[in-house]
Short mmCIF file of C-alpha atoms and ligand atoms in Angstrom, two decimals:
data_model
loop_
_atom_site.label_atom_id
_atom_site.label_comp_id
_atom_site.label_asym_id
_atom_site.label_seq_id
_atom_site.Cartn_x
_atom_site.Cartn_y
_atom_site.Cartn_z
CA UNK A 414 25.18 61.02 0.26
CA UNK A 415 28.56 60.12 1.74
CA UNK A 416 29.68 56.77 3.14
CA UNK A 417 32.75 55.63 5.03
CA UNK A 418 34.70 52.67 3.71
CA UNK A 419 36.78 51.07 6.46
CA UNK A 420 39.37 48.26 6.29
CA UNK A 421 39.41 47.05 9.88
CA UNK A 422 42.03 45.49 12.05
CA UNK A 423 44.62 48.26 12.45
CA UNK A 424 45.54 49.29 16.01
CA UNK A 425 45.28 53.09 16.33
CA UNK A 426 48.31 55.02 17.50
CA UNK A 427 49.03 58.71 17.92
CA UNK A 428 47.49 61.82 19.45
CA UNK A 429 44.05 63.36 19.09
CA UNK A 430 42.88 66.64 20.60
CA UNK A 431 39.28 66.54 21.80
CA UNK A 432 37.20 69.33 20.24
CA UNK A 433 34.86 71.73 22.03
CA UNK A 434 31.53 70.20 22.97
CA UNK A 435 28.63 70.30 20.49
CA UNK A 436 26.01 69.89 23.21
CA UNK A 437 27.56 72.70 25.27
CA UNK A 438 28.04 75.03 22.29
CA UNK A 439 24.43 74.86 21.04
CA UNK A 440 22.73 76.33 24.16
CA UNK A 441 25.63 78.80 24.60
CA UNK A 442 24.90 80.06 21.09
CA UNK A 443 21.17 80.35 21.76
CA UNK A 444 21.96 82.37 24.90
CA UNK A 445 23.34 85.12 22.63
CA UNK A 446 19.66 86.07 22.14
CA UNK A 447 19.59 87.27 25.78
CA UNK A 448 21.71 90.35 25.07
CA UNK A 449 22.43 92.90 22.36
CA UNK A 450 26.16 92.82 23.21
CA UNK A 451 28.55 90.44 21.39
CA UNK A 452 28.85 86.88 22.65
CA UNK A 453 32.20 85.34 21.70
CA UNK A 454 32.70 81.58 21.91
CA UNK A 455 36.06 79.84 21.57
CA UNK A 456 36.72 76.21 20.59
CA UNK A 457 33.42 75.89 18.73
CA UNK A 458 33.41 72.61 16.78
CA UNK A 459 32.81 72.71 13.01
CA UNK A 460 29.69 70.59 12.69
CA UNK A 461 26.46 70.65 10.71
CA UNK A 462 24.35 71.15 13.89
CA UNK A 463 26.38 74.29 14.68
CA UNK A 464 25.93 75.60 11.13
CA UNK A 465 22.18 74.93 11.30
CA UNK A 466 21.85 76.83 14.59
CA UNK A 467 23.85 79.74 13.13
CA UNK A 468 21.26 79.71 10.30
CA UNK A 469 18.35 79.70 12.75
CA UNK A 470 19.85 82.53 14.83
CA UNK A 471 20.31 84.51 11.59
CA UNK A 472 16.55 84.34 10.97
CA UNK A 473 16.06 85.73 14.50
CA UNK A 474 18.19 88.82 13.92
CA UNK A 475 21.39 87.45 15.46
CA UNK A 476 24.40 87.80 13.18
CA UNK A 477 27.34 85.43 13.28
CA UNK A 478 30.98 85.81 12.36
CA UNK A 479 32.99 82.63 12.29
CA UNK A 480 36.76 82.58 12.40
CA UNK A 481 37.32 78.96 11.38
CA UNK A 482 41.09 79.00 11.93
CA UNK A 483 40.68 80.26 15.51
CA UNK A 484 37.46 78.24 16.06
CA UNK A 485 35.91 81.44 17.30
CA UNK A 486 32.26 82.33 16.80
CA UNK A 487 31.00 85.86 17.47
CA UNK A 488 27.24 86.32 17.76
CA UNK A 489 25.45 89.65 18.02
CA UNK A 490 21.78 90.54 17.97
CA UNK A 491 21.07 93.44 15.61
CA UNK A 492 17.30 93.09 15.15
CA UNK A 493 14.78 91.93 17.75
CA UNK A 494 11.65 92.02 15.63
CA UNK A 495 11.58 88.34 14.58
CA UNK A 496 10.40 85.78 17.15
CA UNK A 497 9.58 82.76 14.97
CA UNK A 498 11.85 79.71 14.81
CA UNK A 499 10.60 78.02 11.67
CA UNK A 500 9.82 74.33 11.20
CA UNK A 501 12.21 74.00 8.24
CA UNK A 502 15.24 74.63 10.45
CA UNK A 503 14.08 73.20 13.80
CA UNK A 504 13.22 69.86 12.16
CA UNK A 505 16.89 69.46 11.12
CA UNK A 506 18.08 69.78 14.69
CA UNK A 507 16.18 69.30 17.94
CA UNK A 508 18.46 71.74 19.72
CA UNK A 509 16.52 74.49 17.91
CA UNK A 510 14.24 74.32 20.97
CA UNK A 511 17.07 76.10 22.90
CA UNK A 512 15.98 79.46 21.49
CA UNK A 513 12.59 79.28 23.26
CA UNK A 514 13.69 80.43 26.75
CA UNK A 515 16.06 83.19 25.56
CA UNK A 516 13.53 84.63 23.05
CA UNK A 517 10.73 84.66 25.60
CA UNK A 518 12.91 86.26 28.27
CA UNK A 519 14.33 89.02 26.09
CA UNK A 520 11.54 89.71 23.57
CA UNK A 521 8.50 88.78 25.65
CA UNK A 522 7.25 86.32 23.05
CA UNK A 523 8.41 83.37 20.99
CA UNK A 524 6.99 81.01 18.43
CA UNK A 525 9.12 77.91 18.03
CA UNK A 526 8.32 74.93 15.88
CA UNK A 527 7.56 71.87 17.97
CA UNK A 528 10.48 69.47 17.39
CA UNK A 529 9.38 66.07 16.11
CA UNK A 530 10.37 62.67 17.44
CA UNK A 531 13.64 61.28 16.18
CA UNK A 532 15.42 58.02 15.56
CA UNK A 533 16.27 57.54 19.25
CA UNK A 534 12.61 57.64 20.30
CA UNK A 535 9.98 60.04 21.60
CA UNK A 536 11.46 63.29 22.76
CA UNK A 537 8.70 65.32 24.40
CA UNK A 538 9.11 68.95 25.51
CA UNK A 539 6.44 68.96 28.24
CA UNK A 540 9.00 69.71 30.96
CA UNK A 541 10.33 72.76 29.07
CA UNK A 542 6.77 74.08 28.86
CA UNK A 543 5.96 73.22 32.47
CA UNK A 544 9.01 75.19 33.63
CA UNK A 545 8.27 78.24 31.49
CA UNK A 546 4.61 78.23 32.52
CA UNK A 547 5.71 78.20 36.18
CA UNK A 548 7.60 81.44 35.42
CA UNK A 549 4.33 82.98 34.19
CA UNK A 550 4.50 82.36 30.44
CA UNK A 551 1.25 81.76 28.62
CA UNK A 552 1.84 78.91 26.21
CA UNK A 553 -0.36 77.27 23.63
CA UNK A 554 0.20 75.08 20.60
CA UNK A 555 -0.64 76.60 17.23
CA UNK A 556 -0.23 74.74 13.92
CA UNK A 557 2.68 72.71 15.20
CA UNK A 558 4.33 75.70 16.88
CA UNK A 559 4.83 76.47 20.56
CA UNK A 560 3.54 80.03 21.01
CA UNK A 561 4.70 81.58 24.28
CA UNK A 562 4.36 85.08 25.69
CA UNK A 563 4.19 86.98 28.93
CA UNK A 564 6.19 88.78 31.56
CA UNK A 565 8.28 86.34 33.56
CA UNK A 566 8.52 86.25 37.36
CA UNK A 567 10.77 84.13 39.54
CA UNK A 568 9.19 80.89 40.79
CA UNK A 569 9.83 77.49 42.31
CA UNK A 570 10.12 75.10 39.36
CA UNK A 571 10.25 71.31 39.40
CA UNK A 572 11.79 69.68 36.30
CA UNK A 573 11.65 65.96 37.16
CA UNK A 574 10.14 63.66 34.52
CA UNK A 575 9.74 59.89 34.15
CA UNK A 576 13.35 59.52 32.94
CA UNK A 577 14.98 62.08 35.20
CA UNK A 578 15.49 65.74 34.49
CA UNK A 579 15.88 67.41 31.12
CA UNK A 580 19.13 68.96 29.92
CA UNK A 581 17.83 71.41 27.30
CA UNK A 582 14.71 72.03 29.43
CA UNK A 583 16.93 73.11 32.35
CA UNK A 584 18.84 75.37 29.93
CA UNK A 585 15.63 76.93 28.64
CA UNK A 586 14.22 77.63 32.11
CA UNK A 587 17.58 78.90 33.40
CA UNK A 588 17.92 81.31 30.46
CA UNK A 589 14.35 82.55 30.94
CA UNK A 590 14.80 83.02 34.70
CA UNK A 591 17.99 85.05 34.26
CA UNK A 592 15.96 88.06 33.07
CA UNK A 593 12.79 87.33 35.11
CA UNK A 594 11.81 89.54 38.02
CA UNK A 595 12.78 87.93 41.36
CA UNK A 596 14.32 84.63 42.34
CA UNK A 597 13.81 81.26 40.65
CA UNK A 598 14.71 77.90 42.15
CA UNK A 599 14.88 74.95 39.77
CA UNK A 600 14.48 71.63 41.58
CA UNK A 601 15.48 68.38 39.90
CA UNK A 602 17.63 70.37 37.48
CA UNK A 603 19.83 68.45 35.06
CA UNK A 604 23.40 68.16 36.46
CA UNK A 605 25.15 67.68 33.10
CA UNK A 606 28.43 69.62 32.66
CA UNK A 607 26.92 71.40 29.65
CA UNK A 608 24.34 73.05 31.97
CA UNK A 609 27.15 74.18 34.25
CA UNK A 610 29.06 75.61 31.29
CA UNK A 611 25.99 77.64 30.27
CA UNK A 612 25.57 78.97 33.83
CA UNK A 613 29.26 79.93 33.95
CA UNK A 614 28.98 81.89 30.73
CA UNK A 615 25.74 83.60 31.78
CA UNK A 616 27.34 84.59 35.11
CA UNK A 617 30.31 86.06 33.22
CA UNK A 618 27.74 88.20 31.32
CA UNK A 619 26.14 89.49 34.55
CA UNK A 620 23.66 86.78 35.51
CA UNK A 621 23.35 85.58 39.13
CA UNK A 622 23.11 81.81 39.06
CA UNK A 623 24.30 79.42 41.76
CA UNK A 624 24.12 75.67 42.12
CA UNK A 625 24.46 74.74 38.42
CA UNK A 626 25.83 71.20 38.19
CA UNK A 627 23.64 70.15 41.16
CA UNK A 628 19.91 69.26 41.20
CA UNK A 629 18.99 72.66 42.71
CA UNK A 630 19.80 75.82 40.77
CA UNK A 631 19.03 79.27 42.16
CA UNK A 632 18.73 82.22 39.80
CA UNK A 633 18.29 85.81 40.92
CA UNK A 634 16.87 87.73 38.00
CA UNK A 635 18.75 90.77 36.68
CA UNK A 636 17.59 93.68 34.46
CA UNK A 637 19.92 92.94 31.58
CA UNK A 638 22.98 90.97 30.50
CA UNK A 639 26.15 92.26 28.86
CA UNK A 640 28.33 90.37 26.39
CA UNK A 641 31.02 87.81 27.20
CA UNK A 642 34.14 89.24 28.88
CA UNK A 643 37.26 89.97 26.86
CA UNK A 644 38.70 86.84 25.28
CA UNK A 645 35.27 85.23 25.05
CA UNK A 646 34.00 82.04 26.62
CA UNK A 647 35.84 78.79 26.02
CA UNK A 648 33.48 75.87 25.34
CA UNK A 649 34.16 72.79 27.50
CA UNK A 650 35.68 69.70 25.80
CA UNK A 651 33.24 67.24 24.25
CA UNK A 652 32.93 64.37 26.72
CA UNK A 653 31.13 62.15 24.21
CA UNK A 654 33.71 62.67 21.46
CA UNK A 655 36.42 62.00 24.09
CA UNK A 656 34.73 58.76 25.16
CA UNK A 657 34.27 57.66 21.54
CA UNK A 658 37.98 58.09 20.72
CA UNK A 659 38.97 56.33 23.97
CA UNK A 660 36.90 53.35 22.79
CA UNK A 661 38.49 53.58 19.32
CA UNK A 662 41.88 53.08 20.96
CA UNK A 663 40.64 50.21 23.13
CA UNK A 664 38.61 48.36 20.49
CA UNK A 665 41.55 48.28 18.05
CA UNK A 666 44.07 47.28 20.73
CA UNK A 667 45.94 50.52 20.06
CA UNK A 668 47.51 53.24 22.17
CA UNK A 669 46.14 56.74 21.70
CA UNK A 670 46.92 59.93 23.61
CA UNK A 671 43.88 62.16 24.03
CA UNK A 672 44.50 65.84 24.74
CA UNK A 673 41.90 68.22 26.22
CA UNK A 674 40.28 65.13 27.79
CA UNK A 675 37.46 65.99 30.26
CA UNK A 676 38.27 63.38 32.93
CA UNK A 677 36.05 65.09 35.53
CA UNK A 678 32.90 64.73 33.44
CA UNK A 679 33.47 61.12 32.37
CA UNK A 680 33.71 59.42 35.76
CA UNK A 681 31.07 56.73 35.09
CA UNK A 682 32.36 55.87 31.62
CA UNK A 683 35.98 55.74 32.84
CA UNK A 684 34.99 53.46 35.71
CA UNK A 685 33.35 51.17 33.19
CA UNK A 686 36.38 51.20 30.88
CA UNK A 687 38.57 50.14 33.81
CA UNK A 688 36.24 47.21 34.58
CA UNK A 689 36.46 46.18 30.94
CA UNK A 690 40.27 46.18 31.16
CA UNK A 691 41.10 49.47 29.48
CA UNK A 692 43.59 51.80 31.17
CA UNK A 693 43.18 55.54 30.93
CA UNK A 694 46.31 57.04 32.40
CA UNK A 695 46.79 60.74 33.11
CA UNK A 696 49.93 62.15 31.52
CA UNK A 697 49.82 65.53 33.23
CA UNK A 698 51.06 64.10 36.50
CA UNK A 699 49.05 66.79 38.31
CA UNK A 700 47.51 65.25 41.38
CA UNK A 701 46.12 68.37 43.04
CA UNK A 702 43.62 66.97 45.49
CA UNK A 703 41.20 64.18 44.77
CA UNK A 704 39.01 65.89 42.17
CA UNK A 705 39.88 64.82 38.62
CA UNK A 706 40.85 67.62 36.19
CA UNK A 707 38.39 69.31 33.82
CA UNK A 708 40.97 69.08 31.02
CA UNK A 709 43.76 66.53 30.96
CA UNK A 710 46.03 64.61 28.61
CA UNK A 711 45.52 60.86 28.91
CA UNK A 712 46.84 57.70 27.28
CA UNK A 713 44.32 54.96 26.51
CA UNK A 714 45.21 51.31 25.90
CA UNK A 715 44.01 47.89 26.86
CA UNK A 716 46.17 45.50 28.76
CA UNK A 717 45.01 42.20 27.24
CA UNK A 718 41.50 40.79 26.70
CA UNK A 719 38.30 42.75 27.25
CA UNK A 720 36.10 41.82 30.23
CA UNK A 721 32.30 41.98 30.23
CA UNK A 722 30.44 44.69 32.15
CA UNK A 723 27.01 45.77 33.25
CA UNK A 724 25.93 49.22 32.09
CA UNK A 725 22.84 51.22 33.02
CA UNK A 726 22.48 54.64 31.41
CA UNK A 727 21.44 57.39 33.81
CA UNK A 728 21.40 61.16 34.09
CA UNK A 729 24.80 62.71 34.87
CA UNK A 730 26.94 61.81 36.79
CA UNK A 731 25.68 58.34 35.87
CA UNK A 732 26.66 56.54 32.68
CA UNK A 733 25.78 58.74 29.64
CA UNK A 734 23.22 57.50 27.12
CA UNK A 735 25.29 59.16 24.39
CA UNK A 736 28.04 56.53 24.90
CA UNK A 737 25.75 53.49 25.16
CA UNK A 738 26.00 52.45 21.49
CA UNK A 739 29.79 52.84 21.38
CA UNK A 740 30.23 50.69 24.52
CA UNK A 741 27.99 48.04 22.95
CA UNK A 742 30.43 47.76 20.04
CA UNK A 743 33.32 47.38 22.51
CA UNK A 744 31.54 44.81 24.68
CA UNK A 745 30.63 42.75 21.60
CA UNK A 746 34.32 41.79 21.61
CA UNK A 747 34.62 41.05 25.34
CA UNK A 748 35.23 37.60 26.80
CA UNK A 749 31.82 36.92 28.36
CA UNK A 750 28.31 38.29 28.53
CA UNK A 751 27.42 41.91 29.30
CA UNK A 752 24.09 43.61 29.92
CA UNK A 753 23.29 47.14 28.80
CA UNK A 754 20.11 48.82 30.04
CA UNK A 755 18.92 52.14 28.60
CA UNK A 756 17.05 54.29 31.13
CA UNK A 757 17.05 57.63 29.29
CA UNK A 758 15.79 56.61 25.84
CA UNK A 759 14.39 53.06 26.19
CA UNK A 760 14.23 52.66 22.38
CA UNK A 761 17.72 53.90 21.57
CA UNK A 762 18.80 50.60 20.03
CA UNK A 763 18.82 51.12 16.26
CA UNK A 764 22.48 50.06 16.22
CA UNK A 765 21.58 46.58 17.52
CA UNK A 766 20.41 45.23 14.14
CA UNK A 767 23.38 46.78 12.31
CA UNK A 768 25.99 45.50 14.79
CA UNK A 769 24.36 42.08 14.45
CA UNK A 770 25.07 42.25 10.70
CA UNK A 771 28.72 42.59 11.67
CA UNK A 772 28.69 39.40 13.73
CA UNK A 773 27.85 40.80 17.17
CA UNK A 774 25.59 38.52 19.21
CA UNK A 775 22.97 40.74 20.80
CA UNK A 776 19.69 39.80 22.46
CA UNK A 777 17.31 42.66 23.16
CA UNK A 778 14.50 42.47 25.69
CA UNK A 779 12.69 45.76 26.20
CA UNK A 780 15.16 48.40 27.30
CA UNK A 781 18.00 45.91 27.88
CA UNK A 782 20.41 44.17 25.56
CA UNK A 783 22.47 41.13 26.45
CA UNK A 784 25.79 41.32 24.63
CA UNK A 785 27.27 37.87 24.20
CA UNK A 786 30.92 38.66 23.80
CA UNK A 787 34.08 36.95 22.61
CA UNK A 788 33.21 37.51 19.01
CA UNK A 789 35.41 38.58 16.16
CA UNK A 790 33.41 41.19 14.28
CA UNK A 791 33.33 40.95 10.52
CA UNK A 792 33.04 43.78 8.00
CA UNK A 793 29.67 44.41 6.32
CA UNK A 794 27.68 47.18 4.66
CA UNK A 795 25.68 48.90 7.42
CA UNK A 796 23.36 51.85 7.71
CA UNK A 797 23.86 54.72 10.13
CA UNK A 798 20.57 55.76 11.74
CA UNK A 799 21.46 58.40 14.30
CA UNK A 800 24.56 60.16 15.51
CA UNK A 801 25.82 57.84 18.26
CA UNK A 802 24.65 54.65 16.55
CA UNK A 803 26.76 55.72 13.58
CA UNK A 804 29.79 56.19 15.82
CA UNK A 805 29.30 52.66 17.15
CA UNK A 806 29.30 51.27 13.60
CA UNK A 807 32.52 53.10 12.75
CA UNK A 808 34.15 51.71 15.92
CA UNK A 809 32.99 48.20 15.06
CA UNK A 810 34.31 48.68 11.52
CA UNK A 811 37.75 49.70 12.84
CA UNK A 812 37.96 46.44 14.81
CA UNK A 813 36.25 44.12 12.32
CA UNK A 814 37.99 41.72 9.96
CA UNK A 815 37.61 42.95 6.40
CA UNK A 816 35.72 45.81 4.79
CA UNK A 817 32.88 47.77 6.35
CA UNK A 818 30.83 50.38 4.54
CA UNK A 819 28.93 52.77 6.82
CA UNK A 820 26.24 54.48 4.77
CA UNK A 821 24.55 57.82 5.54
CA UNK A 822 27.39 59.36 7.52
CA UNK A 823 25.65 62.74 7.49
CA UNK A 824 24.40 61.66 10.92
CA UNK A 825 28.02 61.50 12.11
CA UNK A 826 28.82 64.90 10.65
CA UNK A 827 26.25 66.37 13.07
CA UNK A 828 28.46 65.56 16.03
CA UNK A 829 31.97 64.45 15.02
CA UNK A 830 34.22 66.87 13.19
CA UNK A 831 35.71 65.20 10.06
CA UNK A 832 35.98 61.90 11.91
CA UNK A 833 37.60 60.10 8.98
CA UNK A 834 40.54 62.57 8.91
CA UNK A 835 41.12 62.24 12.65
CA UNK A 836 41.03 58.45 12.44
CA UNK A 837 43.33 58.43 9.39
CA UNK A 838 45.84 60.49 11.38
CA UNK A 839 45.75 57.74 14.02
CA UNK A 840 46.52 55.10 11.37
CA UNK A 841 43.04 53.86 10.51
CA UNK A 842 42.24 52.83 6.98
CA UNK A 843 39.06 54.81 6.45
CA UNK A 844 37.84 56.86 3.53
CA UNK A 845 34.87 59.10 2.78
CA UNK A 846 33.32 58.28 -0.58
CA UNK A 847 30.09 58.98 -2.38
CA UNK A 848 27.62 56.23 -1.48
CA UNK A 849 27.29 55.10 -5.10
CA UNK A 850 31.09 54.49 -5.24
CA UNK A 851 31.06 52.46 -2.03
CA UNK A 852 29.15 49.42 -3.27
N1 EPU B 1040 11.99 64.35 28.56
C1 EPU B 1040 10.68 64.46 28.91
N2 EPU B 1040 10.08 65.68 28.79
C2 EPU B 1040 10.74 66.78 28.34
C3 EPU B 1040 12.11 66.65 27.99
C4 EPU B 1040 12.71 65.41 28.11
O1 EPU B 1040 10.06 63.48 29.34
O2 EPU B 1040 10.15 67.86 28.27
C5 EPU B 1040 12.66 63.04 28.69
C6 EPU B 1040 13.28 62.53 27.39
O3 EPU B 1040 12.34 61.84 26.61
C7 EPU B 1040 14.39 61.65 27.89
C8 EPU B 1040 14.88 62.37 29.15
O4 EPU B 1040 13.79 63.22 29.54
O5 EPU B 1040 13.86 60.42 28.29
C9 EPU B 1040 16.12 63.21 28.95
O6 EPU B 1040 15.95 64.09 27.83
P1 EPU B 1040 16.64 65.51 27.76
O7 EPU B 1040 15.59 66.56 27.67
O8 EPU B 1040 17.62 65.63 28.87
O9 EPU B 1040 17.39 65.47 26.36
P2 EPU B 1040 17.77 66.74 25.51
O10 EPU B 1040 18.07 67.86 26.42
O11 EPU B 1040 16.76 66.94 24.45
C10 EPU B 1040 20.37 66.37 25.45
C11 EPU B 1040 21.39 66.06 24.41
C12 EPU B 1040 21.25 64.62 23.93
C13 EPU B 1040 21.39 63.70 25.13
C14 EPU B 1040 20.35 64.08 26.21
C15 EPU B 1040 20.47 63.26 27.48
C16 EPU B 1040 21.76 68.19 23.32
C17 EPU B 1040 21.66 69.03 22.11
N3 EPU B 1040 21.24 66.96 23.28
O12 EPU B 1040 19.10 66.23 24.81
O13 EPU B 1040 22.33 64.38 23.03
O14 EPU B 1040 21.18 62.36 24.75
O15 EPU B 1040 20.51 65.47 26.56
O16 EPU B 1040 21.74 63.39 28.04
O17 EPU B 1040 22.36 68.60 24.30
C18 EPU B 1040 23.45 63.38 21.24
O18 EPU B 1040 24.34 64.22 21.38
O19 EPU B 1040 23.57 62.36 20.50
C19 EPU B 1040 22.19 63.56 21.96
C20 EPU B 1040 21.06 62.93 21.61
#
């Protein structure tokens, strides 16, 4: 198992290009099951979750060709006989559930292992099933598998749950409805930019979807889909990776230029950074209208001290839960007390105990954490527990005095492409070592 060894205290400087989005790419890949024509994706990040989904698609008769240099992934279904997404692969990656809607729509049946809970808390799939049942699917649970079959018809579907809508559930229902007979309206759809990216690609393949990116999506079913148009579909930039590197610049008191930065999909996080005293300045100079650009080049730095803030995670366009842990690391160094409340995953706080080991003063009550700032963090051996918690520990390590060892970085490799190399290029002292050599 690998670990990162970090000598903190170096301000980061230089340029980093934000990669294509993991959470956009995964459902785009699963959507290749909706057609027997090639689906070509550009700017696909090189991550273990992507490799695992390629493996799962392979077991479902969808072949993949990866041009690593061009970051291009070509997917093509050659065999439609297999409809089982096995436990062994789905348990490594919850996004395996994304194949449910496409398989059901195109092959009339699907058997997908029920994903388990994970480190960030319970992650039910009841809304996915509710949506597919509304389209006419017959669904039952069988030995830990979701077994679904039936001919799908357009319907009025409501996807609101106790914590808002569901991102992958909206993707599943949208993919299923694309090939259903008649019109589907999804109410309380997830508005995340990754859902919009999926709708854009499906439309380029012949689907008829409108309203994606808003809480009401309308889908008029079509007979079949073609492949992606010439040149393929370019995956949107990863807003969470972008936010994480912006914090890396701010927490080290550095000055980093971020290219391919998705300003338009980070409004809440950028607003929060400004309150904290971090400037994110557009370098493109393009001020066409009031809408921020989908891709921009920005420079991130902090002016002087960090101010406290109040953060509540919410569905998009609210503050993203996937940046909560990283902001906690930043606010641990602010002058004053902050409060962070988690409304998407009320137990997503595994980083609290580890940040505390690094000198952060954190008081958790239920789904809120008071962050008592003005602390100098100190290096320590810490344990990564999930993807974003791990990112928070790396950020804290970059700012801390002394040596930090982040163990179990395989969590990070699920969502950040060779993070240590990117941070080294920005001047950080960080190394990947075998855990037994890190002690
Ligand atoms: N929920 C239900 N029922 C369902 C589905 C979800 O109650 O059937 C609840 C969840 O428990 C949670 C809320 O609804 O409280 C939102 O969950 P959602 O379904 O939207 O999460 P997801 O689609 O499984 C994606 C991202 C997550 C990200 C969430 C929220 C992917 C592959 N994953 O998960 O990303 O946190 O949306 O924005 O897109 C990450 O990248 O670190 C990550 C965890």
